[in-house]
Short mmCIF file of C-alpha atoms and ligand atoms in Angstrom, two decimals:
data_model
loop_
_atom_site.label_atom_id
_atom_site.label_comp_id
_atom_site.label_asym_id
_atom_site.label_seq_id
_atom_site.Cartn_x
_atom_site.Cartn_y
_atom_site.Cartn_z
CA MET J 1 -0.05 0.09 0.00
CA ALA J 2 1.55 3.27 -0.82
CA PHE J 3 1.65 5.77 1.86
CA THR J 4 -1.37 8.10 1.34
CA LYS J 5 0.06 11.31 3.50
CA LYS J 6 2.28 13.91 2.45
CA THR J 7 5.80 13.74 3.83
CA VAL J 8 8.64 16.23 4.60
CA ARG J 9 9.68 15.74 0.84
CA ASP J 10 6.50 17.59 -0.13
CA ALA J 11 7.22 20.31 2.31
CA ASP J 12 8.66 23.96 2.13
CA VAL J 13 11.03 23.87 4.85
CA ASP J 14 13.93 26.25 3.83
CA GLY J 15 14.36 28.81 6.53
CA LYS J 16 11.33 27.71 8.23
CA ARG J 17 10.64 26.72 11.91
CA VAL J 18 9.75 23.10 11.68
CA LEU J 19 7.96 21.66 14.61
CA VAL J 20 8.83 17.74 14.96
CA ARG J 21 6.93 15.30 17.22
CA VAL J 22 9.61 12.64 17.64
CA ASP J 23 9.39 9.66 19.84
CA PHE J 24 12.20 10.02 22.32
CA ASN J 25 10.62 7.56 24.90
CA VAL J 26 13.81 5.94 25.41
CA PRO J 27 14.95 3.84 28.68
CA LEU J 28 16.98 5.61 31.21
CA LYS J 29 18.94 4.27 34.12
CA ASP J 30 20.69 6.88 36.39
CA GLY J 31 20.14 9.69 33.65
CA VAL J 32 21.72 7.59 30.93
CA VAL J 33 19.92 6.30 27.81
CA THR J 34 20.27 2.38 27.95
CA ASP J 35 18.87 2.05 24.64
CA ASP J 36 18.99 4.78 21.71
CA THR J 37 17.13 2.81 19.17
CA ARG J 38 14.48 5.34 19.12
CA VAL J 39 16.83 8.14 18.80
CA ARG J 40 18.60 6.83 15.73
CA ALA J 41 15.40 6.20 14.25
CA ALA J 42 14.56 9.63 14.26
CA ILE J 43 17.92 10.82 12.78
CA PRO J 44 17.28 10.82 8.85
CA THR J 45 14.20 13.26 9.24
CA ILE J 46 16.34 15.54 11.56
CA THR J 47 19.18 15.47 9.03
CA TYR J 48 17.05 16.00 5.90
CA LEU J 49 15.34 19.03 7.84
CA LYS J 50 18.91 20.28 9.00
CA GLU J 51 20.34 19.99 5.58
CA HIS J 52 17.31 21.62 3.79
CA ASN J 53 17.96 24.94 6.15
CA ALA J 54 15.08 24.42 8.56
CA LYS J 55 15.21 25.42 12.31
CA VAL J 56 14.17 22.10 13.71
CA ILE J 57 12.13 22.13 16.81
CA LEU J 58 11.96 18.67 18.58
CA MET J 59 9.59 17.56 21.00
CA SER J 60 8.88 14.14 22.65
CA HIS J 61 7.43 12.69 25.69
CA LEU J 62 9.60 10.55 28.04
CA GLY J 63 8.04 8.00 30.53
CA ARG J 64 4.92 8.59 32.84
CA PRO J 65 5.32 11.64 34.68
CA ASP J 66 2.67 12.75 37.05
CA GLY J 67 1.66 15.87 34.78
CA THR J 68 2.35 18.26 37.50
CA GLY J 69 5.45 19.73 36.19
CA TYR J 70 9.30 19.17 36.22
CA GLN J 71 10.33 15.70 37.22
CA GLU J 72 14.17 15.09 37.02
CA GLU J 73 13.88 11.42 36.10
CA PHE J 74 11.72 12.04 33.03
CA SER J 75 13.71 14.97 31.76
CA LEU J 76 14.79 14.81 27.97
CA LYS J 77 18.23 16.54 28.80
CA SER J 78 20.34 13.62 28.67
CA VAL J 79 18.37 12.60 25.37
CA ALA J 80 19.52 15.67 23.76
CA ALA J 81 23.28 14.77 24.65
CA LYS J 82 22.66 11.59 23.02
CA LEU J 83 21.39 13.06 19.91
CA ALA J 84 24.22 15.46 19.78
CA GLU J 85 26.67 12.27 20.52
CA LEU J 86 25.04 10.57 17.58
CA THR J 87 24.87 13.01 15.02
CA GLY J 88 27.49 15.24 15.89
CA TYR J 89 25.16 18.39 15.65
CA ALA J 90 24.92 20.86 18.28
CA VAL J 91 21.40 19.87 19.99
CA THR J 92 20.26 22.87 22.32
CA PHE J 93 18.10 21.59 25.27
CA VAL J 94 15.19 23.81 26.20
CA PRO J 95 14.18 23.35 29.67
CA ASP J 96 10.56 24.28 29.08
CA THR J 97 7.97 23.23 27.01
CA TYR J 98 4.80 25.41 27.09
CA GLY J 99 6.17 28.71 28.71
CA GLN J 100 8.21 31.92 27.51
CA VAL J 101 11.61 30.26 27.75
CA ALA J 102 10.56 27.85 25.11
CA ALA J 103 9.06 30.65 22.95
CA ASP J 104 12.40 32.78 23.40
CA ALA J 105 14.50 29.67 22.62
CA VAL J 106 12.72 29.16 19.35
CA ALA J 107 12.91 32.81 18.44
CA ALA J 108 16.43 32.65 18.93
CA MET J 109 17.02 29.84 16.31
CA GLN J 110 19.00 30.15 13.26
CA PRO J 111 18.26 27.93 9.81
CA GLY J 112 19.99 24.72 10.65
CA ASP J 113 19.67 24.81 14.41
CA VAL J 114 18.22 21.80 16.31
CA ALA J 115 16.71 22.20 19.45
CA LEU J 116 14.76 19.79 21.79
CA LEU J 117 12.19 20.93 24.18
CA GLU J 118 11.46 19.41 27.59
CA ASN J 119 8.85 16.51 27.92
CA VAL J 120 5.57 17.43 26.78
CA ARG J 121 3.95 15.23 29.52
CA PHE J 122 5.21 17.32 32.41
CA ASP J 123 1.77 19.42 31.90
CA LYS J 124 -1.31 17.00 32.20
CA ARG J 125 -2.94 18.78 29.35
CA GLU J 126 -0.72 16.98 26.88
CA LYS J 127 -2.41 13.82 27.59
CA LYS J 128 -5.90 15.27 27.35
CA ASN J 129 -5.48 16.92 24.03
CA ASP J 130 -6.10 20.30 25.39
CA PRO J 131 -6.27 22.59 22.56
CA GLU J 132 -4.47 25.33 24.42
CA ILE J 133 -1.31 23.60 24.49
CA ALA J 134 -1.95 22.41 20.79
CA LYS J 135 -1.97 25.98 20.09
CA THR J 136 1.25 26.98 22.20
CA LEU J 137 3.14 24.26 20.45
CA ALA J 138 1.86 25.17 16.96
CA SER J 139 2.92 28.90 17.71
CA TYR J 140 6.67 27.58 17.58
CA GLY J 141 6.44 26.27 13.87
CA ASP J 142 5.66 27.39 10.32
CA VAL J 143 5.34 23.55 9.59
CA PHE J 144 4.59 20.40 11.67
CA VAL J 145 6.32 17.15 11.24
CA LEU J 146 5.08 13.81 12.88
CA ASP J 147 7.71 11.37 13.08
CA ALA J 148 6.52 9.69 16.35
CA PHE J 149 5.44 6.37 15.19
CA GLY J 150 5.34 4.82 18.76
CA THR J 151 3.00 7.39 19.71
CA ALA J 152 0.94 8.00 16.49
CA HIS J 153 -1.75 5.77 17.87
CA ARG J 154 -2.44 8.44 20.80
CA ALA J 155 -4.95 11.23 20.31
CA GLN J 156 -2.38 13.54 22.51
CA GLY J 157 -1.78 17.22 22.33
CA SER J 158 1.48 17.18 20.75
CA VAL J 159 0.76 14.31 18.32
CA VAL J 160 -2.46 15.42 16.80
CA GLY J 161 -2.90 19.10 18.02
CA PRO J 162 -0.46 21.26 15.70
CA ALA J 163 -1.84 19.82 12.45
CA GLN J 164 -5.20 21.75 13.56
CA PHE J 165 -3.07 24.98 13.20
CA LEU J 166 -0.07 24.11 10.70
CA PRO J 167 0.23 22.08 7.54
CA ALA J 168 1.17 18.61 8.98
CA TYR J 169 3.53 16.01 7.19
CA ALA J 170 4.49 12.80 7.97
CA GLY J 171 8.83 12.24 8.72
CA PHE J 172 10.61 9.28 7.17
CA LEU J 173 10.11 6.84 10.25
CA LEU J 174 6.49 7.40 10.44
CA GLU J 175 6.09 6.76 6.64
CA LYS J 176 8.36 3.80 6.55
CA GLU J 177 6.75 2.02 9.57
CA VAL J 178 3.08 2.72 7.83
CA ASP J 179 4.27 1.51 4.86
CA THR J 180 5.80 -1.82 6.01
CA LEU J 181 3.25 -2.96 8.50
CA THR J 182 0.30 -2.19 5.92
CA SER J 183 2.43 -3.84 3.02
CA ILE J 184 1.84 -7.23 4.68
CA PHE J 185 -2.00 -6.79 3.91
CA ALA J 186 -1.71 -4.96 0.34
CA ASP J 187 0.23 -7.67 -1.80
CA PRO J 188 2.73 -9.37 0.31
CA ALA J 189 5.44 -11.88 -1.63
CA ARG J 190 3.91 -15.18 -0.87
CA PRO J 191 3.83 -17.66 0.94
CA PHE J 192 3.05 -15.13 3.47
CA VAL J 193 3.58 -16.63 7.26
CA ALA J 194 2.53 -14.90 10.01
CA ILE J 195 3.72 -15.87 13.51
CA VAL J 196 1.70 -14.74 16.46
CA GLY J 197 2.76 -15.51 20.04
CA GLY J 198 3.05 -13.87 23.39
CA SER J 199 0.78 -14.52 26.67
CA LYS J 200 -2.79 -13.59 25.89
CA VAL J 201 -5.11 -14.52 22.99
CA SER J 202 -7.49 -11.74 24.30
CA SER J 203 -4.61 -9.14 23.61
CA LYS J 204 -4.09 -10.63 20.14
CA ILE J 205 -7.50 -11.38 18.60
CA GLY J 206 -7.60 -8.29 16.51
CA VAL J 207 -4.05 -9.13 15.17
CA LEU J 208 -5.00 -12.77 14.44
CA ASP J 209 -8.33 -11.81 13.04
CA HIS J 210 -6.67 -9.40 10.26
CA LEU J 211 -3.84 -11.53 9.74
CA ILE J 212 -6.04 -14.50 8.75
CA ASP J 213 -7.31 -12.33 6.14
CA SER J 214 -3.84 -12.03 4.44
CA ALA J 215 -1.51 -14.76 5.54
CA ASP J 216 -1.08 -18.16 3.80
CA THR J 217 0.16 -19.83 7.16
CA LEU J 218 -0.55 -18.89 10.60
CA ILE J 219 1.81 -20.11 13.40
CA ILE J 220 0.34 -19.79 16.78
CA GLY J 221 2.80 -20.26 19.94
CA GLY J 222 3.18 -18.71 23.45
CA GLY J 223 0.76 -18.88 26.08
CA MET J 224 -2.12 -18.10 23.80
CA ALA J 225 -1.77 -21.55 22.41
CA TYR J 226 -3.50 -23.01 25.12
CA THR J 227 -6.62 -21.51 24.72
CA PHE J 228 -6.59 -22.74 21.20
CA PHE J 229 -6.10 -26.11 22.51
CA LEU J 230 -9.08 -25.98 24.57
CA ALA J 231 -10.91 -24.67 21.60
CA ARG J 232 -9.91 -27.87 19.96
CA GLY J 233 -11.22 -29.90 22.78
CA CYS J 234 -7.72 -30.77 24.43
CA THR J 235 -6.64 -30.70 27.93
CA VAL J 236 -3.71 -28.19 29.09
CA GLY J 237 -3.23 -28.78 32.70
CA THR J 238 -2.14 -25.48 34.28
CA SER J 239 -0.79 -23.62 31.52
CA LEU J 240 -2.11 -20.09 30.95
CA GLN J 241 -5.69 -20.07 29.56
CA GLU J 242 -8.73 -17.81 29.01
CA PRO J 243 -11.73 -19.50 29.46
CA ASP J 244 -13.59 -16.57 28.17
CA TRP J 245 -11.86 -16.54 24.95
CA ILE J 246 -12.08 -20.37 23.80
CA GLU J 247 -15.34 -19.57 21.69
CA ARG J 248 -13.48 -16.69 20.11
CA ALA J 249 -10.50 -18.90 19.56
CA GLY J 250 -12.46 -21.51 17.88
CA GLU J 251 -13.99 -19.04 15.40
CA MET J 252 -10.64 -17.71 14.49
CA LEU J 253 -9.94 -21.57 13.77
CA LYS J 254 -12.92 -21.84 11.52
CA LYS J 255 -12.32 -18.24 9.97
CA ALA J 256 -8.87 -19.41 8.72
CA GLU J 257 -10.10 -22.67 7.31
CA ALA J 258 -12.79 -20.82 5.45
CA LYS J 259 -9.87 -18.33 4.07
CA GLY J 260 -7.67 -21.17 3.01
CA CYS J 261 -5.20 -20.07 5.72
CA LYS J 262 -3.25 -23.01 7.11
CA VAL J 263 -2.78 -22.91 11.01
CA LEU J 264 0.04 -24.35 12.97
CA LEU J 265 -0.43 -25.09 16.52
CA PRO J 266 2.34 -26.88 18.90
CA VAL J 267 2.41 -30.57 18.71
CA ASP J 268 4.86 -30.85 21.61
CA ASN J 269 5.62 -28.46 24.70
CA VAL J 270 7.84 -28.12 27.19
CA VAL J 271 6.14 -28.16 30.42
CA ALA J 272 7.07 -27.12 33.96
CA ASP J 273 5.88 -27.79 37.59
CA HIS J 274 5.66 -24.16 38.43
CA PHE J 275 6.27 -20.86 36.68
CA GLY J 276 9.79 -20.07 37.85
CA GLU J 277 13.40 -19.87 36.44
CA ASP J 278 14.36 -22.88 38.62
CA ALA J 279 11.27 -25.28 37.48
CA THR J 280 11.85 -28.39 36.32
CA GLY J 281 11.06 -28.52 32.55
CA GLU J 282 10.16 -31.51 30.45
CA VAL J 283 8.89 -32.04 26.78
CA VAL J 284 5.34 -33.60 26.41
CA ASP J 285 3.13 -33.98 23.50
CA SER J 286 0.35 -31.57 22.90
CA ASP J 287 -2.29 -34.30 23.87
CA LYS J 288 -0.44 -35.46 26.86
CA ILE J 289 -0.05 -32.29 28.98
CA PRO J 290 -0.38 -33.69 32.74
CA ASP J 291 -2.90 -32.20 35.02
CA ASP J 292 -0.42 -30.55 37.19
CA ARG J 293 1.93 -29.11 34.46
CA MET J 294 2.12 -25.76 32.75
CA GLY J 295 3.29 -25.13 29.08
CA MET J 296 6.32 -22.68 29.08
CA ASP J 297 7.56 -22.94 25.51
CA VAL J 298 6.96 -24.92 22.17
CA GLY J 299 8.82 -28.18 21.88
CA PRO J 300 11.32 -29.69 19.62
CA LYS J 301 9.12 -31.04 17.26
CA THR J 302 7.24 -28.01 16.80
CA VAL J 303 10.28 -25.85 16.31
CA ALA J 304 11.09 -28.30 13.52
CA ASN J 305 7.77 -27.63 12.12
CA TYR J 306 7.49 -24.05 12.47
CA ALA J 307 11.22 -23.49 11.16
CA GLU J 308 10.37 -25.47 8.01
CA ALA J 309 7.36 -23.19 7.07
CA ILE J 310 9.47 -20.05 7.95
CA ARG J 311 12.24 -21.08 5.57
CA GLY J 312 9.79 -21.46 2.87
CA ALA J 313 8.41 -17.97 3.23
CA LYS J 314 8.81 -15.07 0.87
CA THR J 315 7.27 -12.68 3.72
CA VAL J 316 7.19 -13.17 7.54
CA PHE J 317 5.45 -11.10 10.34
CA TRP J 318 6.47 -11.90 13.70
CA ASN J 319 4.82 -10.57 16.78
CA GLY J 320 4.93 -12.63 20.23
CA PRO J 321 7.37 -14.76 21.83
CA MET J 322 7.00 -18.51 21.66
CA GLY J 323 7.56 -19.33 25.33
CA VAL J 324 8.37 -17.51 28.63
CA PHE J 325 11.61 -16.49 26.81
CA GLU J 326 12.75 -14.37 29.74
CA PHE J 327 13.91 -17.60 31.53
CA ASP J 328 16.71 -18.95 29.55
CA GLN J 329 15.49 -22.64 29.98
CA PHE J 330 12.34 -21.61 28.28
CA ALA J 331 13.82 -19.51 25.54
CA LYS J 332 14.89 -22.20 23.17
CA GLY J 333 11.52 -22.15 21.15
CA THR J 334 11.54 -18.69 20.42
CA GLU J 335 15.30 -18.49 19.78
CA ALA J 336 14.97 -21.14 17.10
CA VAL J 337 12.02 -19.40 15.69
CA ALA J 338 14.07 -16.18 15.64
CA ARG J 339 16.73 -18.00 13.74
CA ALA J 340 14.59 -19.44 11.29
CA VAL J 341 13.35 -15.78 10.62
CA ALA J 342 16.46 -14.36 10.42
CA GLU J 343 17.09 -16.77 7.37
CA VAL J 344 14.27 -15.23 5.10
CA LYS J 345 15.82 -12.04 4.76
CA ALA J 346 19.09 -13.54 3.69
CA ALA J 347 17.16 -15.77 1.14
CA GLY J 348 15.73 -12.49 -0.40
CA GLY J 349 12.60 -12.53 1.41
CA THR J 350 11.11 -9.88 3.80
CA SER J 351 10.73 -10.38 7.52
CA ILE J 352 9.07 -7.57 9.59
CA ILE J 353 8.90 -7.67 13.62
CA GLY J 354 6.40 -5.82 15.91
CA GLY J 355 5.66 -5.70 19.66
CA GLY J 356 7.84 -4.80 22.58
CA ASP J 357 8.38 -8.30 23.94
CA SER J 358 9.20 -9.85 20.37
CA VAL J 359 11.68 -7.00 19.69
CA ALA J 360 13.57 -7.60 23.18
CA ALA J 361 13.64 -11.47 22.31
CA ILE J 362 15.21 -10.73 18.99
CA ASN J 363 17.77 -8.25 20.58
CA LYS J 364 18.59 -10.77 23.15
CA PHE J 365 19.42 -13.20 20.72
CA GLY J 366 21.70 -10.63 18.92
CA LEU J 367 19.81 -11.05 15.59
CA ALA J 368 18.26 -7.52 15.13
CA ASP J 369 20.31 -6.58 12.11
CA LYS J 370 19.33 -9.96 10.29
CA MET J 371 15.58 -8.68 10.19
CA SER J 372 14.40 -6.81 7.27
CA TRP J 373 12.37 -4.42 9.56
CA ILE J 374 11.88 -4.10 13.43
CA SER J 375 8.96 -1.62 14.46
CA THR J 376 9.91 0.93 16.72
CA GLY J 377 6.11 1.05 17.91
CA GLY J 378 4.87 -1.60 20.22
CA GLY J 379 1.12 -0.57 20.58
CA ALA J 380 1.14 1.41 17.57
CA SER J 381 2.31 -1.23 15.29
CA MET J 382 -0.19 -3.60 16.86
CA GLU J 383 -2.95 -1.19 16.23
CA LEU J 384 -1.93 -0.95 12.54
CA VAL J 385 -1.79 -4.80 12.06
CA GLU J 386 -5.20 -4.91 13.52
CA GLY J 387 -6.31 -2.56 10.62
CA LYS J 388 -6.74 0.21 12.73
CA ALA J 389 -6.31 4.19 11.35
CA LEU J 390 -3.66 5.82 13.70
CA PRO J 391 -4.96 9.20 14.74
CA GLY J 392 -1.59 10.99 14.33
CA VAL J 393 -1.15 9.68 10.74
CA GLU J 394 -5.04 10.48 10.10
CA ALA J 395 -4.51 14.43 10.85
CA LEU J 396 -1.54 14.91 8.42
CA LEU J 397 -2.20 16.31 4.94
CA ASP J 398 -3.44 14.03 2.19
CA ALA J 399 -0.92 13.24 -0.88
P1 ADP X 401 4.53 -8.49 22.40
O1 ADP X 401 5.10 -7.44 23.41
O2 ADP X 401 5.86 -9.05 21.32
O3 ADP X 401 3.53 -8.18 21.65
P2 ADP X 401 3.41 -10.00 24.33
O4 ADP X 401 3.41 -8.94 25.44
O5 ADP X 401 1.94 -10.52 23.79
O6 ADP X 401 4.14 -9.97 22.96
O7 ADP X 401 3.72 -11.50 25.32
C1 ADP X 401 4.90 -11.47 25.69
C2 ADP X 401 4.87 -12.43 26.90
O8 ADP X 401 4.36 -13.73 26.76
C3 ADP X 401 6.43 -12.69 27.62
O9 ADP X 401 6.58 -11.87 28.65
C4 ADP X 401 6.27 -14.35 27.90
O10 ADP X 401 6.93 -14.70 28.94
C5 ADP X 401 4.87 -14.54 27.57
N1 ADP X 401 4.74 -16.05 27.68
C6 ADP X 401 5.10 -16.47 26.24
N2 ADP X 401 4.68 -17.82 26.30
C7 ADP X 401 4.06 -17.91 27.62
C8 ADP X 401 3.43 -19.12 28.20
N3 ADP X 401 3.33 -20.42 27.50
N4 ADP X 401 2.75 -19.07 29.30
C9 ADP X 401 2.83 -17.81 30.03
N5 ADP X 401 3.58 -16.52 29.44
C10 ADP X 401 4.08 -16.98 28.27
MG1 MG X 402 4.32 -7.09 25.51
#
């Protein structure tokens, strides 16, 4: 699907004040950025604007402050330093967002300057999408650019507000994310294999429902698999299960069959006597899960089946780990699937990963650079894959 909104390439930014909403919601430990993925992801847009002679005014949220004013642990100051370090640009940190200090700092900028305002969520009106703060933020710019993909599903002041007052364009990250994640429903190279795991079927039902419309094969793993077992009339011991969702799971299986989407479920599992790092694990077939055991990972026969299906794919979308990968003992299924997915790109196919824990798993196994695209947005990527429109994107100018 072609991106249907105007992008920074369409904007006249020469000498203009360009207000850019980025997603610099990075993990901090003792004031140091521990994962700079999201900062790096915003650099192409920032560089483009700087090179096209714009005054680049960046804004973001970070974490969940109270919304009652400055809180040191949520300050973006160290992120400004990280951006300067990664780009070599002088980045002015402005210790204010909605007040005179911010307005004065913007007024003093020259073309090519880059500044980062303080956390937009230090004022609770941001999350309430208050028109006053949208107006204040818009007064800093001539043009608005949204590049905060990870927040584009939130109709909040700095995400959707400035578009009411300024011509609004997508940044390169936003464009690439939306393009990539919607491409799996448009005209994916086939076979298209979708892999969905994680803990709960209830949180993934929209994702499953939409993926079944497009995928040739749907691989199911993780805790959610056990609710599907119940839908097929099998017992699951003490495995994670959602009784209220058995019927919906059964409907998904029926829909897949009707659509010609092949569903693969685990044929064996690593089960444990309790949920813990020190649990005793053993492999059992899916129809022989003891009453007092819980499924923690997919088993070796399942891994072989899944790897074979994945290796034959031209397009793979993956969301949700295959087991409790946080415990090394139960990480094998997720790792093996990650390794199979990593071969797809090398073989000329496309592998797309979405979801916070799935990305963490891939990073844990050191496979990030072997994937075609790893989404920077957890919730936003899931909403796109569910087929929902993102309010931030909707607010931009149509191409
Ligand atoms: P994502 O963030 O990638 O969308 P989810 O949040 O849906 O993924 O699920 C990730 C979580 O699912 C992990 O914390 C993992 O431990 C858990 N999980 C996976 N398999 C099981 C299982 N068999 N039993 C319980 N929890 C599981
Ligand atoms: Mg998660």
